[in-house]
Structures are given as structure tokens and as C-alpha cells.
Coordinates of C-alpha atoms in Angstrom, one line a residue:
X108 CA 27.4 75.3 -4.2
X109 CA 23.7 74.3 -4.2
X110 CA 21.9 74.7 -7.5
X111 CA 18.6 76.5 -7.9
X112 CA 17.0 73.3 -9.1
X113 CA 17.8 71.6 -5.8
X114 CA 17.2 74.7 -3.6
X115 CA 13.8 75.6 -5.0
X116 CA 11.9 72.4 -3.9
X117 CA 13.6 72.6 -0.5
X118 CA 12.5 76.2 -0.1
X119 CA 8.9 75.3 -1.0
X120 CA 8.9 72.5 1.6
X121 CA 10.1 74.9 4.3
X122 CA 7.5 77.5 3.4
X123 CA 4.8 74.9 3.3
X124 CA 5.3 74.4 7.0
X125 CA 4.8 78.1 7.8
X126 CA 1.4 78.8 9.3
X127 CA 0.6 82.3 10.4
X128 CA -1.5 83.2 13.4
X129 CA -1.6 81.8 17.0
X130 CA -2.4 78.1 17.7
X131 CA -5.6 77.6 19.6
X132 CA -5.1 76.6 23.3
X133 CA -7.9 75.3 25.4
X134 CA -9.1 78.3 27.6
X135 CA -8.7 78.2 31.4
X136 CA -10.3 80.0 34.3
X137 CA -10.4 79.5 38.0
X138 CA -13.3 77.6 39.4
X139 CA -14.3 76.7 43.0
X140 CA -13.7 73.1 44.1
X141 CA -17.5 72.6 44.8
X142 CA -20.8 74.3 44.5
X143 CA -21.9 76.4 47.5
X144 CA -24.4 73.7 48.5
X145 CA -22.9 70.7 46.6
X146 CA -20.5 68.0 47.4
X147 CA -17.0 67.2 46.1
X148 CA -17.8 64.1 44.2
X149 CA -17.1 64.4 40.5
X150 CA -19.8 63.5 38.0
X151 CA -18.9 61.2 35.2
X152 CA -20.5 61.1 31.7
X153 CA -24.1 62.0 32.4
X154 CA -25.1 62.6 28.7
X155 CA -27.2 59.5 28.7
X156 CA -28.9 60.0 32.0
X157 CA -32.7 59.8 31.5
X158 CA -33.4 61.9 34.6
X159 CA -37.1 62.4 33.6
X160 CA -37.8 58.8 34.4
X161 CA -37.4 59.6 38.1
X162 CA -41.0 61.1 38.0
X163 CA -42.3 57.6 37.3
X164 CA -44.7 59.0 34.6
X165 CA -45.0 56.7 31.6
X166 CA -46.6 59.4 29.5
X167 CA -43.8 61.8 30.0
X168 CA -41.3 59.1 29.3
X169 CA -43.0 58.3 26.0
X170 CA -43.1 62.0 25.0
X171 CA -39.4 62.5 25.8
X172 CA -38.4 59.6 23.6
X173 CA -40.8 60.5 20.8
X174 CA -39.7 64.1 20.5
X175 CA -35.9 63.4 20.3
X176 CA -36.5 62.1 16.8
X177 CA -39.4 64.3 15.8
X178 CA -38.7 67.8 17.2
X179 CA -38.2 70.3 14.5
X180 CA -35.6 72.4 16.3
X181 CA -33.4 69.2 16.7
X182 CA -33.9 68.4 13.0
X183 CA -32.7 71.9 12.1
X184 CA -29.6 71.6 14.2
X185 CA -28.9 68.2 12.5
X186 CA -29.1 69.9 9.1
X187 CA -26.5 72.5 10.3
X188 CA -24.0 69.7 10.6
X189 CA -24.4 69.0 6.9
X190 CA -23.8 72.7 6.2
X191 CA -20.7 72.7 8.5
X192 CA -19.4 69.6 6.8
X193 CA -19.7 71.3 3.4
X194 CA -18.0 74.4 4.8
X195 CA -14.9 72.3 5.8
X196 CA -14.5 71.2 2.1
X197 CA -15.0 74.8 0.9
X198 CA -12.5 76.2 3.3
X199 CA -9.7 73.9 2.2
X200 CA -10.5 73.9 -1.5
X201 CA -8.6 77.2 -2.1
X202 CA -5.3 75.6 -1.2
X203 CA -5.7 72.7 -3.7
X204 CA -5.0 72.8 -7.5
X205 CA -8.0 73.5 -9.7
X206 CA -8.4 72.1 -13.2
X207 CA -10.9 73.3 -15.8
X208 CA -11.5 71.5 -19.2
X209 CA -13.6 72.8 -22.1
X210 CA -14.2 71.9 -25.7
X211 CA -16.0 73.4 -28.7
X212 CA -16.8 72.7 -32.4
X213 CA -17.6 75.3 -35.0
X214 CA -18.8 74.8 -38.6
X215 CA -18.8 77.8 -41.0
X216 CA -19.3 78.5 -44.7
X217 CA -20.5 81.1 -47.2
X218 CA -23.2 81.5 -49.8
X219 CA -23.8 84.0 -52.6
X220 CA -22.0 85.3 -55.7
X221 CA -19.4 87.2 -53.7
X222 CA -18.3 84.4 -51.5
X223 CA -14.5 84.1 -51.0
X224 CA -14.5 80.7 -49.2
X225 CA -15.1 77.8 -51.6
X226 CA -15.9 75.2 -49.0
X227 CA -17.1 74.4 -45.5
X228 CA -14.8 75.0 -42.5
X229 CA -14.9 72.9 -39.3
X230 CA -12.9 73.9 -36.3
X231 CA -12.7 71.6 -33.3
X232 CA -10.8 72.8 -30.3
X233 CA -10.4 72.2 -26.6
X234 CA -8.6 73.7 -23.6
X235 CA -7.4 72.6 -20.2
X236 CA -6.2 75.1 -17.6
X237 CA -4.8 74.4 -14.2
X238 CA -4.0 76.8 -11.4
X239 CA -2.6 76.3 -7.9
X240 CA -2.3 79.0 -5.2
X241 CA 0.6 77.9 -3.0
X242 CA -0.5 78.0 0.6
X243 CA 2.8 79.2 1.8
X244 CA 1.6 81.0 4.9
X245 CA -1.2 78.6 5.9
X246 CA -4.1 80.7 4.9
X247 CA -6.3 77.8 3.8
X248 CA -4.9 75.5 6.5
X249 CA -6.1 78.0 9.1
X250 CA -9.4 78.3 7.3
X251 CA -9.9 74.6 7.3
X252 CA -8.9 74.5 11.0
X253 CA -11.6 77.1 11.7
X254 CA -14.2 75.2 9.7
X255 CA -13.4 72.0 11.6
X256 CA -13.9 73.9 14.8
X257 CA -17.3 75.1 13.5
X258 CA -18.2 71.6 12.6
X259 CA -17.4 70.5 16.2
X260 CA -19.6 73.4 17.4
X261 CA -22.4 72.2 15.1
X262 CA -22.3 68.7 16.7
X263 CA -22.4 70.2 20.1
X264 CA -25.3 72.5 19.0
X265 CA -27.4 69.3 18.4
X266 CA -26.8 68.4 22.0
X267 CA -27.9 71.9 23.1
X268 CA -31.0 71.6 21.0
X269 CA -31.8 68.2 22.6
X270 CA -31.3 69.6 26.1
X271 CA -33.5 72.6 25.3
X272 CA -36.2 70.3 23.9
X273 CA -36.1 68.1 27.0
X274 CA -36.3 71.1 29.3
X275 CA -39.2 72.6 27.4
X276 CA -41.1 69.4 27.1
X277 CA -40.7 68.4 30.7
X278 CA -41.7 71.8 32.0
X279 CA -44.7 72.0 29.7
X280 CA -45.8 68.6 30.9
X281 CA -45.4 69.6 34.5
X282 CA -47.4 72.8 33.8
X283 CA -50.2 70.8 32.0
X284 CA -50.6 68.4 35.0
X285 CA -50.5 71.4 37.4
X286 CA -53.5 73.1 35.6
X287 CA -55.3 69.8 35.5
X288 CA -54.8 69.6 39.3
X289 CA -56.2 73.1 39.7
X290 CA -59.3 72.1 37.7
X291 CA -59.7 69.1 39.9
X292 CA -59.3 71.1 43.1
X293 CA -61.8 73.7 41.8
X294 CA -64.4 71.0 40.9
X295 CA -64.0 69.3 44.2
X296 CA -64.4 72.6 46.1
X297 CA -67.4 73.4 43.8
X298 CA -69.2 70.3 45.0
X299 CA -68.5 71.2 48.7
X300 CA -69.7 74.8 48.2
X301 CA -72.8 73.7 46.4
X302 CA -73.5 71.4 49.4
X303 CA -73.1 74.3 51.6
X304 CA -75.5 76.4 49.5
X305 CA -78.1 73.6 49.6
X306 CA -77.7 73.5 53.4
X307 CA -78.1 77.2 53.7
X308 CA -81.2 77.2 51.6
X309 CA -82.7 74.5 53.8
X310 CA -81.9 76.5 56.9
X311 CA -83.4 79.6 55.4
X312 CA -86.7 77.6 54.9
X313 CA -86.4 76.5 58.5
X314 CA -85.9 80.1 59.7
X315 CA -82.3 79.4 60.9
X316 CA -80.6 81.4 58.2
X317 CA -81.0 84.7 56.4
X318 CA -81.2 85.6 52.7
X319 CA -77.8 87.2 53.2
X320 CA -76.4 83.8 54.0
X321 CA -77.8 82.3 50.9
X322 CA -76.5 85.1 48.7
X323 CA -73.0 84.8 50.2
X324 CA -73.0 81.0 49.6
X325 CA -74.1 81.6 46.0
X326 CA -71.4 84.1 45.5
X327 CA -68.7 81.6 46.5
X328 CA -70.1 79.0 44.2
X329 CA -70.1 81.4 41.2
X330 CA -66.6 82.5 42.2
X331 CA -65.4 78.9 42.0
X332 CA -67.1 78.4 38.6
X333 CA -65.4 81.5 37.2
X334 CA -61.9 80.1 37.9
X335 CA -62.3 76.8 36.0
X336 CA -62.3 78.2 32.4
X337 CA -59.0 80.0 33.1
X338 CA -57.3 76.9 34.3
X339 CA -58.6 74.9 31.3
X340 CA -57.3 77.6 28.9
X341 CA -53.8 77.4 30.5
X342 CA -54.0 73.6 30.4
X343 CA -54.9 73.6 26.7
X344 CA -52.0 76.0 25.9
X345 CA -49.5 73.8 27.7
X346 CA -50.8 70.7 25.8
X347 CA -50.7 72.6 22.4
X348 CA -47.1 73.5 23.1
X349 CA -46.3 69.8 23.8
X350 CA -47.8 68.9 20.5
X351 CA -45.6 71.5 18.7
X352 CA -42.5 70.1 20.4
X353 CA -43.5 66.6 19.3
X354 CA -44.5 67.8 15.8
X355 CA -47.9 66.1 16.0
X356 CA -51.5 67.4 15.9
X357 CA -52.6 68.8 19.2
X358 CA -55.7 66.6 19.2
X359 CA -53.4 63.6 19.5
X360 CA -51.8 64.9 22.7
X361 CA -55.1 66.1 24.1
X362 CA -56.5 62.5 23.7
X363 CA -53.4 61.1 25.4
X364 CA -53.6 63.6 28.3
X365 CA -57.4 63.2 28.9
X366 CA -58.5 61.6 32.1
X367 CA -56.1 63.6 34.2
X368 CA -53.0 62.4 35.9
X369 CA -51.0 63.0 39.1
X370 CA -48.6 65.9 39.2
X371 CA -45.1 64.7 38.6
X372 CA -43.2 64.4 41.9
X373 CA -39.5 63.7 42.2
X374 CA -38.3 61.9 45.3
X375 CA -34.6 61.5 45.9
X376 CA -31.5 63.5 45.3
X377 CA -29.4 64.8 42.3
X378 CA -25.7 64.5 42.3
X379 CA -24.6 67.9 41.0
X380 CA -20.9 67.1 40.7
X381 CA -18.4 69.9 40.8
X382 CA -18.1 73.1 38.7
X383 CA -15.3 71.6 36.6
X384 CA -17.7 68.9 35.4
X385 CA -19.7 71.5 33.6
X386 CA -16.9 72.2 31.1
X387 CA -17.1 68.5 30.0
X388 CA -20.9 68.0 30.3
X389 CA -22.5 71.2 29.2
X390 CA -22.7 71.3 25.4
X391 CA -23.2 75.1 25.3
X392 CA -19.8 75.5 26.9
X393 CA -18.3 73.2 24.3
X394 CA -20.0 75.3 21.6
X395 CA -18.4 78.4 23.0
X396 CA -15.0 76.8 23.2
X397 CA -15.2 75.6 19.6
X398 CA -16.4 79.1 18.4
X399 CA -13.3 80.5 20.2
X400 CA -11.1 78.0 18.3
X401 CA -12.7 79.0 15.0
X402 CA -12.2 82.7 15.8
X403 CA -8.5 82.1 16.7
X404 CA -8.0 80.3 13.3
X405 CA -9.3 83.4 11.5
X406 CA -6.4 85.4 12.9
X407 CA -4.1 83.2 10.9
X408 CA -6.2 83.6 7.8
X409 CA -6.1 87.4 8.1
X410 CA -2.3 87.5 8.8
X411 CA -1.6 85.3 5.8
X412 CA -3.1 88.0 3.5
X413 CA -0.3 90.4 4.6
X414 CA 2.3 88.3 2.9
X415 CA 3.1 87.7 -0.8
X416 CA 1.3 85.0 -2.6
X417 CA 2.5 82.8 -5.4
X418 CA 0.2 80.9 -7.8
X419 CA 1.2 78.5 -10.6
X420 CA -1.0 78.4 -13.6
X421 CA -0.9 76.7 -17.0
X422 CA -3.1 76.0 -20.0
X423 CA -3.0 73.9 -23.1
X424 CA -5.4 74.4 -26.1
X425 CA -5.3 71.9 -29.0
X426 CA -7.4 72.6 -32.1
X427 CA -8.0 70.9 -35.5
X428 CA -9.2 72.7 -38.6
X429 CA -10.8 70.9 -41.5
X430 CA -11.5 72.8 -44.8
X431 CA -13.3 71.0 -47.6
X432 CA -11.4 71.6 -50.8
X433 CA -8.3 73.2 -49.2
X434 CA -5.6 72.5 -46.6
X435 CA -6.5 71.1 -43.1
X436 CA -4.4 70.7 -40.0
X437 CA -4.0 71.0 -36.3
X438 CA -2.5 73.5 -33.9
X439 CA -1.7 73.2 -30.2
X440 CA -0.9 76.2 -28.0
X441 CA 0.2 76.1 -24.3
X442 CA 1.4 78.3 -21.5
X443 CA 2.8 77.9 -18.0
X444 CA 4.2 80.3 -15.4
X445 CA 4.0 81.5 -11.8
X446 CA 2.3 84.7 -10.7
X447 CA 3.5 86.7 -7.7
X448 CA 1.1 89.1 -5.8
X449 CA 2.6 91.6 -3.4
X450 CA 0.2 93.6 -1.1
X451 CA 2.1 96.9 -1.0
X452 CA -0.6 99.5 -0.4
X453 CA -4.2 98.8 0.6
X454 CA -5.1 101.7 2.8
X455 CA -4.6 99.6 5.9
X456 CA -7.5 97.3 5.2
X457 CA -5.4 94.1 5.6
X458 CA -4.0 95.1 9.0
X459 CA -7.4 96.2 10.1
X460 CA -8.6 92.7 9.2
X461 CA -6.0 91.2 11.5
X462 CA -7.1 93.5 14.3
X463 CA -10.7 92.6 13.7
X464 CA -9.9 88.9 13.9
X465 CA -7.9 89.4 17.1
X466 CA -10.7 91.3 18.7
X467 CA -13.3 88.7 17.6
X468 CA -11.1 86.0 19.2
X469 CA -10.9 87.9 22.5
X470 CA -14.7 88.4 22.4
X471 CA -15.2 84.7 22.0
X472 CA -13.0 84.0 25.0
X473 CA -15.1 86.4 27.0
X474 CA -18.2 84.6 25.7
X475 CA -16.8 81.3 26.9
X476 CA -16.0 82.6 30.3
X477 CA -19.5 84.1 30.6
X478 CA -21.0 80.8 29.5
X479 CA -19.1 78.9 32.2
X480 CA -19.9 81.4 35.0
X481 CA -23.6 81.5 34.0
X482 CA -23.7 77.7 34.0
X483 CA -22.2 77.6 37.6
X484 CA -24.9 80.2 38.6
X485 CA -27.7 78.1 37.1
X486 CA -26.6 75.0 38.9
X487 CA -26.2 76.7 42.3
X488 CA -29.7 78.4 41.9
X489 CA -31.4 75.1 41.0
X490 CA -29.4 73.2 43.7
X491 CA -30.5 75.7 46.3
X492 CA -34.1 75.3 45.3
X493 CA -34.2 71.5 45.0
X494 CA -32.7 71.1 48.5
X495 CA -35.5 73.2 50.0
X496 CA -38.6 72.3 47.9
X497 CA -39.4 69.2 49.9
X498 CA -39.7 71.2 53.1
X499 CA -42.2 73.6 51.5
X500 CA -44.3 70.7 50.1
X501 CA -44.3 68.9 53.5
X502 CA -45.4 72.0 55.3
X503 CA -48.2 72.6 52.8
X504 CA -49.4 69.0 53.1
X505 CA -49.8 69.6 56.8
X506 CA -51.6 72.9 56.2
X507 CA -54.1 71.3 53.8
X508 CA -54.8 68.6 56.3
X509 CA -55.4 71.1 59.1
X510 CA -57.7 73.3 57.0
X511 CA -59.7 70.3 55.9
X512 CA -60.2 69.3 59.5
X513 CA -61.2 72.9 60.3
X514 CA -63.8 72.8 57.5
X515 CA -65.3 69.6 58.8
X516 CA -65.6 71.1 62.3
X517 CA -67.0 74.4 61.1
X518 CA -69.6 72.6 58.9
X519 CA -70.7 70.4 61.7
X520 CA -71.0 73.3 64.0
X521 CA -73.0 75.3 61.4
X522 CA -75.4 72.4 61.0
X523 CA -76.0 72.4 64.8
X524 CA -76.5 76.2 64.8
X525 CA -73.4 76.7 67.0
X526 CA -71.6 78.9 64.4
X527 CA -72.3 81.1 61.5
X528 CA -72.1 80.5 57.8
X529 CA -69.1 82.9 57.6
X530 CA -67.0 80.4 59.5
X531 CA -67.8 77.7 57.0
X532 CA -67.1 80.0 54.0
X533 CA -63.8 81.1 55.5
X534 CA -62.8 77.5 56.1
X535 CA -63.7 76.6 52.5
X536 CA -61.5 79.5 51.2
X537 CA -58.7 78.4 53.4
X538 CA -58.9 74.9 52.1
X539 CA -58.9 76.0 48.5
X540 CA -56.0 78.4 49.0
X541 CA -53.9 75.7 50.8
X542 CA -54.7 73.1 48.1
X543 CA -53.7 75.5 45.4
X544 CA -50.5 76.5 47.2
X545 CA -49.6 72.8 47.6
X546 CA -50.2 72.1 43.9
X547 CA -48.0 75.1 43.0
X548 CA -45.3 73.9 45.4
X549 CA -45.3 70.4 43.8
X550 CA -45.2 72.1 40.4
X551 CA -42.2 74.3 41.4
X552 CA -40.4 71.3 43.0
X553 CA -40.6 69.4 39.7
X554 CA -39.5 72.5 37.7
X555 CA -36.5 73.0 39.9
X556 CA -35.6 69.3 39.5
X557 CA -35.7 69.7 35.7
X558 CA -33.7 72.9 35.8
X559 CA -31.0 71.3 37.9
X560 CA -30.6 68.4 35.5
X561 CA -30.5 70.7 32.5
X562 CA -28.0 73.0 34.3
X563 CA -25.5 70.1 34.9
X564 CA -25.9 69.0 31.3
X565 CA -27.7 65.7 31.8
X566 CA -29.8 63.7 29.5
X567 CA -28.9 64.7 25.9
X568 CA -28.0 62.1 23.4
X569 CA -24.6 62.9 21.8
X570 CA -24.6 63.6 18.1
X571 CA -22.9 60.8 16.2
X572 CA -23.0 58.9 12.9
X573 CA -25.7 56.6 14.4
X574 CA -28.2 59.4 14.8
X575 CA -27.2 62.0 12.3
X576 CA -27.8 59.8 9.2
X577 CA -25.2 59.9 6.5
X578 CA -23.2 62.7 8.1
X579 CA -19.9 61.4 9.4
X580 CA -19.1 62.2 13.0
X581 CA -16.6 65.1 13.5
X582 CA -13.5 64.7 15.6
X583 CA -14.4 65.3 19.2
X584 CA -13.7 68.7 20.6
X585 CA -10.7 69.0 22.8
X586 CA -11.3 68.6 26.5
X587 CA -11.0 72.0 28.1
X588 CA -8.8 72.2 31.1
X589 CA -9.9 74.6 33.8
X590 CA -7.8 75.5 36.8
X591 CA -9.6 74.7 40.0
X592 CA -9.4 77.1 42.9
X593 CA -10.6 75.7 46.2
X594 CA -13.5 77.6 47.8
X595 CA -12.8 79.3 51.0

């Protein structure tokens, strides 16, 4: 027959291995074997891909590197790692023993003709109390598991912040150069239209033109002048936003951007990989998966509250009493014993907590699926645009060249008196419109290239001990396996 002294520790060891709630399993969902306009070649680790260098713009390269260490949103996300690290300790602390020690000293006496105590009384005492809630059902182990998953999500959130910064910076830079190009186009066309105005005034004096021709030429000059301030305002706003992203005064960026610069142009191709690559390379998908793991762990925390809990507690309180002129001595009291809590009737709140945790876990699974499907859509949209942008830019280059030739011919014909001023003004409008359309197409091509690289999860610097400071790196999140369904 097994004695209670032998059976009790064995029972505790068995119960210590009990963990309520389901274990987290990496989610799965069917994905096509390739993007609709992509290839079948798998992408490797593209986290360190500095895709913005393909523009060949040294100023953009410097901004991108500078902001990765100075951007305030990134710095906020790094601080959240510290918070998540502390939450891991807090989550597991409830399952560990706690010890509290205190001490005190009191001196007392009496004065007056009615005093009953003839001397001074000194009482010195202390106490030490210990308590330990036995984690029989794994409540705190699940809580720590969930906190570790949230810590993983915090690390991936840093990567999300870096991707967001790179996208915002690169697009703002492209927009700034675009508005600079529009200002340059307007100023170039303004010079041409002023030359036309001067020619028209000369012909008016020679009797070969009317006052109406002069007024029309003046109107086109003033129309061009009116567009320049709007372009400059938009340029300034883009530069101010770049300064905010870099966490530097706007005057610094304005000085660096002065003198103009060519619009960023990407020439080449982007390897988009396959949809399954997104699960590994997109940090927002990893965040969603880790949030799902944390929500799943909370089911175990909620279920553990349905079962009885046992806590062990004890205390010891030594004291020493010294009386001047009378007896002195010491006294030590102690106590120890277990406490059993049985949740018998709670109005259904504990079971409602379990249902709430289960629903939250299912919601996070749906969020994960939506994040994956949205990522696939973003890649396919950007891939479709990038593959066609070059055709648009090439056609507009040819259009600008044709309209410029038409302007030269119409101007020469107007000088010879073979055509009217309206032909020249129409040709000038066509040139301006074509040049603006070309600048916009070059801008859109660059924006689509940026969107594609962000969509495939390229270019962020993984959060690690090297770039987080004193925060130790969390264990890497589990690789999520997705079932791949071949596209028809």
C-alpha cells in the first residue's frame, strides 16, 4: 500500500504537467502556386534587399539609411518590445512563490502621577510570509506562452514599422521630385510662351497680327504663371513630410533637395516570388499569426479558472520585548497551511470567459487569413502595374517628341505668316499636356515599383539584439505552413 507521504508528491508532479486549453498550431490556408502574372520561382530571404538603390539616387539612399535609425514610429515600435518583454515576466510571475519580509521597532513609555508603567518598553519584531499558488492547470504557463507570442509580434511589428517608413519615405521622395519636374516644365513652357507673346507683339506692330492675338498669347502666359505656385506648395508639403519621417528640421531637407533632380526611374524587373513566400517574408502576416497564438493561449488561461486552485502559504513573526526595570524576552509565532478554492457558482462568468477567449481566437484566425489574402491582392495589383508602366512611359516619350516637333513647325509657319497664332498656342498646350502626362507616368511607375517591393515584404531590417539595444531578441516565430493549391 502506497503511503500518503509518497503519493502526494507524485500527484503534484502529475498535476503539474496538466495544461488546459488547446495548443497553438500554425494556421494553414490554400494558396495558388503562382501569382496571376508572376513566375514560379521561390523568393528567398529578401528582408535585407535594398530595393530603393535601383533608382540610382544617392539622396534617396541617404534618406532611407538615415531614417531607419531616426524615425519616431520605428522608435516607438522598439519601445513596445521592452513593454512586451516586461509582460512576459509579469505573466509568469503568478505561478512562482512570493516572499514578503517586514520589520518594525516601537518604543513606548508613560509620564505623569497616574502612570502604571515604571519604565520604557522597546518592542522589536519582524515577519516573513510566503505564498505559492500551485499552477496545477497551467494557467500561468498559458499566460506566459501568450506573452511570449505577443513578444514575437512586437519584434515583427518593428519590421512592419520599418517597411511602412520605407514606403512612406520613398513615395514622398518620388512625389517631391515629380512636383519639381512640373515646376521645371512650367518654367520651360513659360519661356516659350513669352517668346511667342513677344513675336505676336512684334507682328502687331508690323500689322501682321491683331490685338486679339496678343491678348490670347498673354492669357496663356498668365495661365502658366498661375500653375507654378500650386506645384511649389505640393513640393514643399512632400519635403516637409520627408523631414518629419527623418525627424529633422524641414530646412535641412529643403537645402538638400534644392537644385532639383531627376525623377526616380526604375529600369529592370522585380522577382515577385510565389504567394507562399509572403507568409515568411511579410512581417504583418507574422504579427497576425503571433496574435493568433496569443489568443489561443488565453483559452487555456480561461479554462484553468474553471478548476479548483490550491495555494500554500506560511508566515513566521519573531519579536523581542525589552522593559527597563522589569522582565524582557522574545516570542516567535508561525503558521503554515494550504488553501483550497472551489469555483462553485459564479453566475456563468467563468464559462463566458472561456467562450469569449475561444471567439477571440477564431477572430484572430480570420484576421490572419484576411491579412494573407490582402497581401496576395497587393502583390498582384502592383505586379500588374509594374509590368505595364514601361509601355505607358515609352508611348508618352514618343508623344512629347511628336508634339515638340509640331510646335517647332507651327512656330516657323506662324513667323512666315502661313498659319495663325491659334495653331502655335494649341501646339504649346499639347506639348505642356504631354510633358505633364509623361512626368506623371514616370511618377506612377516609381510608385508602383515601391508598392510591389513593400507588398512582397522586401527591405526591412529584422529586429534583433544588435539594433534593439539592450533588449534581448525573442525566439523566432514559428514558420507558418500553408497548403499550396495549384492555380488552374
